[in-house]
Coordinates of C-alpha atoms and ligand atoms in Angstrom, one line a residue:
M1 CA 0.0 0.0 0.0
Q2 CA 1.3 3.4 -0.9
T3 CA 1.5 5.6 2.2
A4 CA 2.2 9.2 2.9
T5 CA 5.9 8.5 3.2
T6 CA 6.3 6.5 0.0
V7 CA 4.7 9.1 -2.2
L8 CA 7.2 10.9 -4.5
P9 CA 7.7 14.6 -4.1
L10 CA 4.9 16.4 -6.1
G11 CA 7.2 17.8 -8.7
E12 CA 8.6 14.3 -9.4
R13 CA 5.3 12.6 -9.9
K14 CA 4.7 11.4 -13.5
A15 CA 1.2 12.9 -13.7
W16 CA 2.4 16.2 -12.4
K17 CA 5.1 16.5 -15.0
A18 CA 2.6 15.5 -17.7
L19 CA 0.2 18.2 -16.4
Q20 CA 3.0 20.8 -16.7
S21 CA 3.4 20.2 -20.4
H22 CA -0.3 19.8 -20.9
F23 CA -0.9 23.1 -19.2
E24 CA 1.1 24.8 -22.0
Q25 CA -1.4 23.5 -24.5
I26 CA -4.6 24.1 -22.7
S27 CA -4.0 27.4 -20.9
P28 CA -4.3 29.6 -24.0
K29 CA -7.6 27.9 -25.0
H30 CA -10.8 29.8 -24.3
L31 CA -13.8 28.1 -22.7
K32 CA -15.8 29.3 -25.7
D33 CA -13.7 27.1 -27.9
L34 CA -13.7 24.2 -25.6
F35 CA -17.5 24.3 -25.6
A36 CA -17.7 24.8 -29.4
A37 CA -15.4 21.8 -30.0
D38 CA -17.7 19.5 -28.0
P39 CA -21.5 20.3 -28.0
T40 CA -22.0 17.6 -25.3
R41 CA -19.5 19.1 -22.9
G42 CA -22.2 20.7 -20.7
E43 CA -23.7 17.2 -20.1
R44 CA -20.5 15.2 -20.1
Y45 CA -18.6 17.2 -17.5
T46 CA -21.1 16.6 -14.7
A47 CA -21.4 14.2 -11.8
E48 CA -24.2 13.6 -9.4
A49 CA -24.1 11.8 -6.0
A50 CA -26.3 11.8 -3.0
G51 CA -28.6 14.2 -4.7
I52 CA -25.9 16.8 -5.2
F53 CA -25.3 17.7 -8.9
L54 CA -22.0 19.1 -10.0
D55 CA -21.5 20.9 -13.3
Y56 CA -17.8 21.3 -13.8
S57 CA -17.9 21.9 -17.5
K58 CA -17.1 25.6 -17.2
N59 CA -13.5 24.8 -16.0
R60 CA -10.4 25.2 -18.1
V61 CA -10.0 21.5 -18.7
D62 CA -10.4 18.9 -21.4
D63 CA -10.5 15.1 -21.3
E64 CA -6.7 14.9 -21.2
T65 CA -6.6 17.3 -18.2
L66 CA -9.2 15.3 -16.3
K67 CA -7.4 12.0 -17.1
L68 CA -4.1 13.5 -15.8
L69 CA -5.7 15.0 -12.7
V70 CA -7.2 11.6 -11.8
E71 CA -3.8 10.0 -12.5
L72 CA -2.3 12.5 -10.1
A73 CA -4.7 11.6 -7.4
E74 CA -3.9 7.9 -7.9
E75 CA -0.2 8.6 -7.9
S76 CA -0.5 10.8 -4.8
G77 CA -2.0 7.8 -2.9
V78 CA -5.3 9.6 -2.4
R79 CA -7.2 6.2 -2.4
A80 CA -4.9 4.8 0.3
K81 CA -5.0 8.0 2.3
I82 CA -8.8 7.9 2.2
E83 CA -8.8 4.4 3.6
A84 CA -6.3 5.3 6.2
M85 CA -8.6 8.1 7.4
F86 CA -11.7 5.9 7.5
T87 CA -10.0 3.1 9.3
G88 CA -8.6 5.3 12.1
A89 CA -4.9 5.5 11.1
K90 CA -3.1 8.3 12.8
I91 CA -2.9 10.5 9.7
N92 CA -2.5 13.7 11.7
I93 CA 1.1 12.9 12.1
T94 CA 2.3 16.0 13.9
E95 CA -0.1 15.4 16.7
G96 CA -0.1 11.6 16.5
R97 CA -3.9 11.5 16.1
A98 CA -6.5 9.7 14.1
V99 CA -8.7 11.9 12.0
L100 CA -12.2 10.5 12.4
H101 CA -14.9 13.1 11.9
V102 CA -16.4 10.4 9.6
A103 CA -17.0 8.3 12.8
L104 CA -19.2 11.1 14.2
R105 CA -21.8 10.2 11.6
A106 CA -21.2 6.5 11.2
P107 CA -24.4 4.4 11.8
K108 CA -24.6 2.3 15.0
S109 CA -24.0 -0.8 13.0
E110 CA -20.5 0.3 11.9
S111 CA -17.3 -0.2 13.9
I112 CA -14.2 2.0 13.6
L113 CA -11.2 1.1 15.7
V114 CA -8.8 3.6 17.3
D115 CA -6.0 1.9 19.3
G116 CA -8.1 -1.3 19.2
E117 CA -11.2 0.3 20.6
D118 CA -14.4 0.7 18.6
V119 CA -15.3 4.4 18.8
V120 CA -18.8 4.2 17.3
P121 CA -20.7 3.2 20.4
A122 CA -19.3 6.2 22.4
V123 CA -20.4 8.5 19.5
H124 CA -23.9 7.2 19.8
E125 CA -23.9 7.4 23.6
V126 CA -23.1 11.1 23.4
L127 CA -25.7 11.7 20.7
E128 CA -28.3 10.1 23.0
K129 CA -27.2 12.3 25.9
M130 CA -27.4 15.4 23.7
G131 CA -30.8 14.3 22.5
G132 CA -32.1 14.0 26.1
F133 CA -30.8 17.5 26.9
A134 CA -32.1 19.0 23.7
D135 CA -35.5 17.6 24.2
K136 CA -35.6 18.9 27.8
I137 CA -34.8 22.4 26.7
R138 CA -37.1 22.3 23.7
S139 CA -40.1 21.0 25.8
G140 CA -39.4 23.4 28.7
E141 CA -38.8 20.5 31.1
W142 CA -35.3 21.8 31.8
K143 CA -35.8 24.6 34.3
G144 CA -33.6 27.5 35.3
F145 CA -32.5 28.1 38.9
T146 CA -35.7 30.1 39.7
G147 CA -37.9 27.4 38.1
K148 CA -38.5 29.3 34.8
K149 CA -38.4 27.7 31.4
I150 CA -35.2 28.3 29.4
K151 CA -35.9 30.7 26.5
N152 CA -32.3 31.6 25.5
V153 CA -29.4 29.4 24.4
V154 CA -26.0 31.1 24.2
N155 CA -23.1 29.2 22.7
I156 CA -19.7 30.4 23.8
G157 CA -16.9 29.1 21.7
I158 CA -14.5 30.2 19.0
G159 CA -13.1 28.8 15.7
G160 CA -14.5 25.3 15.2
S161 CA -16.4 25.6 18.4
D162 CA -18.3 28.6 17.0
L163 CA -18.3 28.7 13.2
G164 CA -20.0 25.4 12.7
P165 CA -22.7 26.1 15.3
V166 CA -23.4 29.6 13.9
M167 CA -23.3 28.5 10.3
A168 CA -25.7 25.6 11.0
Y169 CA -28.0 27.7 13.1
E170 CA -28.3 30.2 10.3
A171 CA -28.5 27.6 7.6
L172 CA -31.3 25.6 9.3
K173 CA -33.2 28.5 10.9
H174 CA -36.2 27.4 8.9
Y175 CA -36.3 24.2 11.0
S176 CA -35.6 25.8 14.3
Q177 CA -37.8 26.1 17.3
R178 CA -38.8 29.7 17.0
D179 CA -39.7 30.4 20.6
L180 CA -36.1 29.8 21.6
T181 CA -33.5 32.5 21.0
F182 CA -30.0 31.5 20.0
R183 CA -26.9 33.7 20.4
F184 CA -23.3 32.9 19.7
V185 CA -20.4 34.6 21.5
S186 CA -16.9 34.1 20.2
N187 CA -14.8 37.2 20.2
V188 CA -12.8 38.2 23.3
D189 CA -14.0 41.8 22.5
G190 CA -16.4 42.4 25.4
S191 CA -18.9 43.9 23.0
D192 CA -19.6 40.5 21.6
F193 CA -20.7 39.2 25.0
A194 CA -22.4 42.4 26.0
E195 CA -24.6 42.5 22.9
A196 CA -25.4 38.8 23.0
V197 CA -26.9 39.1 26.5
H198 CA -28.1 42.7 26.7
D199 CA -31.8 41.8 26.3
L200 CA -31.7 38.4 28.0
N201 CA -32.7 37.4 31.5
A202 CA -30.2 35.2 33.3
D203 CA -32.9 33.0 34.8
E204 CA -34.1 32.0 31.3
T205 CA -30.7 31.6 29.7
V206 CA -28.5 28.6 29.4
F207 CA -24.8 28.9 28.3
L208 CA -23.2 26.1 26.3
V209 CA -19.5 26.5 26.8
A210 CA -18.0 24.8 23.8
S211 CA -14.2 24.2 23.7
K212 CA -12.4 21.1 22.7
T213 CA -9.4 22.0 24.9
F214 CA -11.3 24.1 27.5
T215 CA -8.2 26.3 27.7
T216 CA -8.8 28.7 24.8
Q217 CA -8.3 32.2 26.1
E218 CA -11.3 33.9 24.4
T219 CA -13.7 31.2 25.3
M220 CA -12.6 30.9 28.9
T221 CA -12.8 34.7 29.3
N222 CA -16.3 34.8 27.9
A223 CA -17.3 31.9 30.0
H224 CA -16.1 33.6 33.1
S225 CA -18.0 36.8 32.1
A226 CA -21.1 34.7 31.6
R227 CA -20.7 33.2 35.0
D228 CA -20.3 36.6 36.6
W229 CA -23.3 37.9 34.7
T230 CA -25.4 34.9 35.8
L231 CA -24.3 35.2 39.4
A232 CA -24.9 39.0 39.5
S233 CA -28.5 38.2 38.8
L234 CA -29.1 34.9 40.5
K235 CA -26.8 35.4 43.4
D236 CA -26.2 31.8 44.2
E237 CA -23.3 29.5 43.0
K238 CA -25.8 26.6 42.9
A239 CA -27.4 28.4 39.9
I240 CA -24.4 27.4 37.7
A241 CA -25.6 23.8 37.5
S242 CA -28.9 24.8 35.8
H243 CA -27.5 27.5 33.5
F244 CA -24.2 26.1 32.3
V245 CA -23.2 23.0 30.3
A246 CA -19.9 22.2 28.8
I247 CA -18.9 20.6 25.5
S248 CA -15.3 19.5 25.6
T249 CA -12.7 16.7 25.6
N250 CA -11.2 18.0 28.8
A251 CA -13.3 16.8 31.8
Q252 CA -10.7 18.0 34.3
A253 CA -10.8 21.6 33.1
V254 CA -14.6 21.6 32.9
G255 CA -14.8 20.5 36.6
K256 CA -12.3 23.1 37.6
F257 CA -14.4 25.8 35.9
G258 CA -17.3 24.7 38.2
I259 CA -19.5 22.9 35.7
D260 CA -20.8 19.6 36.9
T261 CA -19.3 17.0 34.6
A262 CA -22.7 15.3 34.5
N263 CA -23.6 18.4 32.4
M264 CA -20.7 17.8 30.1
F265 CA -21.0 16.5 26.5
G266 CA -17.8 14.9 25.4
F267 CA -15.9 14.3 22.3
W268 CA -12.4 13.0 21.4
D269 CA -9.0 14.1 20.3
W270 CA -9.6 12.5 16.9
V271 CA -12.2 15.2 16.1
G272 CA -10.5 18.3 14.8
G273 CA -12.0 21.6 15.9
R274 CA -12.9 22.6 12.3
Y275 CA -14.4 19.2 11.7
S276 CA -16.5 19.1 14.9
M277 CA -19.9 20.7 14.0
D278 CA -21.5 17.2 13.9
S279 CA -20.0 16.2 17.3
A280 CA -21.3 17.5 20.7
I281 CA -20.1 20.9 19.4
G282 CA -23.4 20.7 17.5
L283 CA -25.5 20.8 20.6
S284 CA -26.9 24.2 19.9
T285 CA -27.8 23.0 16.4
M286 CA -29.6 20.0 17.9
I287 CA -31.5 22.2 20.4
A288 CA -32.5 24.5 17.6
I289 CA -33.7 21.9 15.0
G290 CA -34.4 18.9 17.3
P291 CA -32.7 15.5 17.6
K292 CA -34.6 14.0 14.5
N293 CA -33.4 16.7 12.2
F294 CA -29.9 16.4 13.7
E295 CA -30.0 12.7 12.8
S296 CA -30.9 13.6 9.3
L297 CA -28.0 16.1 9.1
L298 CA -25.7 13.3 10.2
A299 CA -27.2 10.9 7.6
G300 CA -26.4 13.5 5.0
F301 CA -22.8 13.7 6.1
H302 CA -22.6 9.9 6.0
E303 CA -24.0 9.6 2.6
M304 CA -21.3 11.9 1.2
D305 CA -18.7 10.0 3.2
V306 CA -19.7 6.8 1.6
H307 CA -19.6 8.4 -1.9
F308 CA -16.2 9.8 -1.2
R309 CA -14.8 6.5 0.0
T310 CA -16.3 4.3 -2.7
A311 CA -16.9 6.3 -6.0
P312 CA -14.4 6.1 -8.8
F313 CA -12.4 9.3 -8.9
E314 CA -13.8 10.3 -12.3
K315 CA -17.3 10.5 -10.7
N316 CA -16.2 11.5 -7.2
L317 CA -17.5 15.0 -6.4
P318 CA -15.0 15.9 -3.6
V319 CA -12.1 14.4 -5.6
L320 CA -13.1 16.2 -8.8
M321 CA -13.5 19.5 -7.0
G322 CA -10.3 19.0 -5.0
L323 CA -8.3 18.2 -8.1
L324 CA -9.7 21.2 -10.0
S325 CA -8.7 23.6 -7.2
V326 CA -5.2 22.1 -7.2
W327 CA -5.1 22.7 -11.0
Y328 CA -5.9 26.4 -10.6
T329 CA -3.8 26.9 -7.5
D330 CA -0.6 25.3 -8.9
F331 CA -0.8 25.8 -12.6
F332 CA -2.9 28.9 -13.2
D333 CA -1.5 30.6 -10.1
A334 CA -5.0 31.3 -8.8
Q335 CA -4.8 32.7 -5.2
T336 CA -8.3 32.3 -4.1
V337 CA -11.6 30.4 -4.5
A338 CA -14.9 32.3 -4.2
I339 CA -17.8 30.5 -2.5
L340 CA -21.1 31.9 -3.8
P341 CA -24.2 30.3 -2.3
Y342 CA -27.4 31.5 -3.8
E343 CA -29.4 30.7 -0.7
N344 CA -29.6 33.4 2.0
Y345 CA -29.7 30.9 4.8
L346 CA -26.1 29.9 3.8
K347 CA -24.8 33.4 4.6
R348 CA -22.2 32.1 7.1
F349 CA -21.2 29.1 4.8
P350 CA -18.2 31.0 3.3
A351 CA -17.0 32.0 6.7
Y352 CA -17.3 28.4 7.9
L353 CA -15.4 27.2 4.9
Q354 CA -12.6 29.7 5.6
Q355 CA -11.6 27.9 8.7
L356 CA -12.2 24.5 7.3
T357 CA -10.1 25.1 4.2
M358 CA -7.5 27.6 5.4
E359 CA -6.7 26.2 8.8
S360 CA -6.4 22.8 7.2
N361 CA -4.4 23.5 4.1
G362 CA -2.5 26.7 4.9
K363 CA 0.7 24.7 5.3
H364 CA 4.3 25.4 4.1
V365 CA 5.9 22.0 4.7
T366 CA 5.1 18.4 3.6
L367 CA 4.4 15.6 6.0
D368 CA 8.2 15.0 6.4
G369 CA 8.9 18.6 7.1
T370 CA 10.3 19.6 3.7
H371 CA 9.4 23.0 2.5
V372 CA 7.0 22.8 -0.4
D373 CA 8.1 24.1 -3.8
Y374 CA 4.5 24.7 -4.9
E375 CA 1.5 26.6 -3.7
T376 CA -0.8 25.0 -1.2
G377 CA -4.2 26.1 0.2
P378 CA -5.9 29.0 -1.6
V379 CA -7.8 31.8 0.2
Y380 CA -11.5 30.9 0.4
W381 CA -14.0 33.7 0.7
G382 CA -17.4 34.7 -0.4
E383 CA -20.9 36.1 0.2
P384 CA -24.3 34.8 -0.7
G385 CA -25.7 35.8 -4.1
T386 CA -27.0 38.1 -5.3
N387 CA -25.4 40.5 -2.8
G388 CA -21.9 39.8 -4.0
Q389 CA -22.9 40.7 -7.5
H390 CA -23.3 44.3 -6.4
S391 CA -20.0 44.5 -4.6
F392 CA -17.0 42.3 -5.6
Y393 CA -18.1 40.4 -8.8
Q394 CA -16.8 43.3 -10.9
L395 CA -13.3 42.1 -10.0
I396 CA -14.1 38.5 -10.8
H397 CA -15.5 39.5 -14.2
Q398 CA -13.0 42.2 -15.3
G399 CA -10.1 42.2 -12.8
T400 CA -6.7 40.9 -13.6
R401 CA -6.8 37.9 -11.4
L402 CA -8.2 34.4 -12.1
I403 CA -10.8 33.6 -9.4
P404 CA -12.3 30.2 -9.6
A405 CA -15.8 30.3 -8.2
D406 CA -18.3 27.7 -6.7
F407 CA -21.9 28.6 -7.3
I408 CA -24.3 26.8 -5.1
G409 CA -28.0 26.8 -6.0
F410 CA -31.2 25.0 -5.1
Y411 CA -34.1 23.9 -7.3
K412 CA -36.6 24.9 -4.6
T413 CA -36.8 27.6 -2.0
L414 CA -37.9 27.3 1.6
N415 CA -39.8 30.5 1.2
P416 CA -41.7 30.7 -2.1
L417 CA -42.5 34.3 -2.8
G418 CA -43.7 35.4 -6.2
R419 CA -40.9 35.3 -8.8
H420 CA -38.0 35.6 -6.2
H421 CA -36.6 32.1 -6.6
D422 CA -36.6 32.1 -10.4
M423 CA -34.9 35.5 -10.3
L424 CA -32.3 34.2 -7.9
M425 CA -31.5 31.2 -10.0
A426 CA -31.5 33.2 -13.2
N427 CA -28.6 35.1 -11.6
V428 CA -26.7 31.9 -10.9
F429 CA -26.8 30.7 -14.5
A430 CA -26.2 34.2 -15.8
Q431 CA -23.1 34.8 -13.7
S432 CA -21.4 31.5 -14.6
E433 CA -22.3 32.0 -18.3
A434 CA -20.9 35.6 -18.3
L435 CA -17.7 34.5 -16.5
A436 CA -17.1 31.7 -18.9
F437 CA -18.1 33.2 -22.2
G438 CA -17.7 36.9 -21.7
K439 CA -18.5 39.5 -24.4
T440 CA -16.2 40.4 -27.2
A441 CA -15.3 43.8 -28.6
E442 CA -17.3 42.9 -31.7
Q443 CA -20.4 42.1 -29.6
V444 CA -20.0 45.4 -27.7
R445 CA -19.6 47.4 -31.0
A446 CA -22.6 45.7 -32.5
E447 CA -24.6 47.3 -29.6
G448 CA -23.6 50.7 -30.9
V449 CA -21.3 51.5 -28.0
A450 CA -18.9 54.4 -28.6
E451 CA -15.4 53.2 -29.6
A452 CA -13.8 54.8 -26.5
L453 CA -16.0 52.8 -24.2
V454 CA -15.6 49.5 -26.0
P455 CA -12.5 48.3 -24.0
H456 CA -14.3 49.1 -20.8
K457 CA -17.3 47.0 -21.7
V458 CA -15.5 44.0 -23.0
F459 CA -15.7 40.8 -20.8
E460 CA -12.8 38.5 -21.6
G461 CA -14.6 35.5 -20.1
N462 CA -12.6 32.3 -19.7
R463 CA -13.1 32.5 -16.0
P464 CA -13.8 29.1 -14.4
S465 CA -16.6 28.0 -12.1
N466 CA -18.3 25.0 -10.7
T467 CA -22.1 25.0 -10.3
I468 CA -23.6 22.8 -7.6
L469 CA -27.3 22.2 -7.6
T470 CA -29.5 20.4 -5.2
E471 CA -33.1 20.0 -4.1
V472 CA -33.8 22.3 -1.2
L473 CA -31.8 23.3 1.9
T474 CA -32.6 20.6 4.5
P475 CA -30.5 19.4 7.5
N476 CA -29.7 16.4 5.3
V477 CA -28.5 18.5 2.4
L478 CA -26.4 20.7 4.7
G479 CA -24.7 17.6 6.0
K480 CA -23.9 16.6 2.4
L481 CA -22.5 20.0 1.5
V482 CA -20.3 20.3 4.5
A483 CA -18.9 16.7 4.0
L484 CA -18.4 17.6 0.4
Y485 CA -16.0 20.4 1.3
E486 CA -14.4 18.5 4.1
H487 CA -13.4 15.9 1.5
V488 CA -12.4 18.5 -1.0
V489 CA -9.9 19.7 1.6
F490 CA -8.8 16.2 2.2
T491 CA -8.1 15.6 -1.5
Q492 CA -6.1 18.8 -1.9
G493 CA -4.1 18.0 1.2
A494 CA -3.4 14.5 0.1
V495 CA -2.1 15.7 -3.3
W496 CA 0.0 18.4 -1.6
N497 CA 1.2 15.8 0.9
I498 CA 0.7 18.1 3.9
D499 CA -0.9 17.6 7.3
S500 CA -4.4 19.0 6.8
F501 CA -5.3 18.3 10.4
D502 CA -2.9 20.3 12.6
Q503 CA -2.8 24.1 13.0
W504 CA 0.6 25.1 14.4
G505 CA 0.4 28.4 12.7
V506 CA -2.0 29.8 15.3
E507 CA 0.3 29.2 18.2
L508 CA 2.9 32.0 18.0
G509 CA 0.3 34.7 18.1
K510 CA -1.4 33.1 21.1
V511 CA 1.9 33.0 23.1
L512 CA 2.9 36.6 22.2
A513 CA -0.6 37.8 23.1
T514 CA -0.3 36.3 26.6
K515 CA 3.1 37.9 27.1
I516 CA 1.9 41.3 25.8
L517 CA -1.3 41.2 27.9
G518 CA 0.9 41.3 31.0
E519 CA 2.8 44.3 29.5
L520 CA -0.5 46.2 28.8
E521 CA -1.7 45.6 32.4
S522 CA 1.5 46.0 34.4
V523 CA 1.9 49.0 36.7
E524 CA 5.5 49.5 35.7
A525 CA 6.4 50.3 32.2
P526 CA 7.4 47.1 30.3
A527 CA 11.1 46.6 29.6
G528 CA 10.6 47.0 25.8
A529 CA 11.5 43.5 24.9
H530 CA 10.0 43.6 21.4
D531 CA 11.0 45.2 18.1
S532 CA 10.7 49.0 17.9
S533 CA 7.3 49.0 16.3
T534 CA 5.7 46.6 18.8
N535 CA 7.4 48.4 21.7
S536 CA 6.0 51.8 20.7
L537 CA 2.5 50.5 19.9
I538 CA 2.4 49.0 23.4
A539 CA 3.6 52.3 24.9
K540 CA 1.1 54.3 22.9
Y541 CA -1.8 52.1 24.0
R542 CA -0.7 52.2 27.6
A543 CA -0.5 56.0 27.5
N544 CA -4.0 56.3 26.0
K545 CA -6.1 53.5 27.4
Ligands
LIG601 O1 -6.7 28.5 17.6 C1 -7.2 27.6 16.6 C2 -8.1 26.6 17.3 O2 -7.3 25.7 17.9 C3 -9.0 26.0 16.3 O3 -8.4 25.0 15.6 C4 -10.2 25.6 17.1 O4 -11.3 25.3 16.4 C5 -10.3 26.8 18.0 O5 -9.0 27.2 18.2 C6 -11.0 26.6 19.3 O6 -10.4 25.7 20.1 P1 -11.2 25.0 21.3 O7 -12.4 24.3 20.8 O8 -10.2 24.1 22.0 O9 -11.6 26.2 22.2

């Protein structure tokens, strides 16, 4: 079996070299010509799985490109790496951990071993405990300290302990219990907490303190402020038990904070923070939409997992999308990927994908520590359509950069309202058509445009995009979409031969911030141990705070 360590350096792989010479031939070609040469392209370059349809025909590829990209995946050991993940191998090598978010949605009948122990029963045990708690909050059975029903749920967490919960809450609001209010506090900026609770009563509010490590400075600070806020109103330490639950892997720290570990929902070190929205970190989601809908979300994840693990690469949605983004990143020098969901409920989806993709694949060394000599993770960003069209699409259409885009659309809306949905979807199809085919100077002139304006009105086109279409935004579909991108990230990381599951790049700033905090708060002026810029910024802040 080919393993991470036996894979040749990227530049030495046969398919990579073949792609380099193939790039010379295909890069000058216009999508217009590729479409003209093959009238069936729009049907051929599509794939569908688990009810998710992908049209990748508007990409700068031909049959040869796709063949070589698939060969690259094979040669990069993607198949073996997928199996290694699904079978609990410790593929997060810098932390010596298995990477098993796929176990979080594995049916009860499956068994996945980590260090000889089947982790699936424990997953279902936690899900049941979450279900019991969610039902109690939703039904009003769980009472606050003064005997009142809980009306407000505040999730305190950051990064993966926030972005998944917020994104899912927004995405699935349609399915949420509307007499419950949900708030999400993440930033250490006190305004975040202050605004989240300003209109809430402590005796009707439960805090979910979500932190894998239970040591994250922002989360612990916010949790302590929440504790103070609760005690200021309820004036009894015993109130904490009714108003605080913890979601963590660190029972000791939870106990130390003062939360009864009976009110703790656990998960495991083999769940990465950015891959944790379907673990106990999803408790707020489960309270909002109910355990049955949460089950359906997990089933959606699982369906995409099975597809990723079993489908041939030519028809494998995450593999195809992952390979296409490698193609643009490393051959076309594209720096970013735009995520453009035409579904207002998915407004936090691009922000969620930012952590998933950029914390995973923002890496500069390969698994064995060698500096890469190629580009890795692109910048992911985006906004829901059609809003983006009236702000940044100008640059995608006529700017000087190549920005591959993913359009995400739905056949049906959750809120039928006159012609709105057809109008929304007309924009999806119009944008990807305009990006790909553009408008020539001749076409502009034929409209009678004054010659001086012609260059300004030309659209070069040849700008690539994927279009993803699916039925309607349900919990199940959301699970499929998130799993799709998780596995896109996996595919990219496998080709680049990097560790997509650690995040050492966040550490230095954390350490420096702790040191600087002491210097901002000390009575005596700090010794000036930094560079001249940092020293004077600290001095200026101290003088003016
Ligand atoms: O600082 C980065 C990070 O470790 C993320 O990977 C993680 O999602 C976030 O912080 C929050 O961590 P925790 O859940 O342990 O509080």
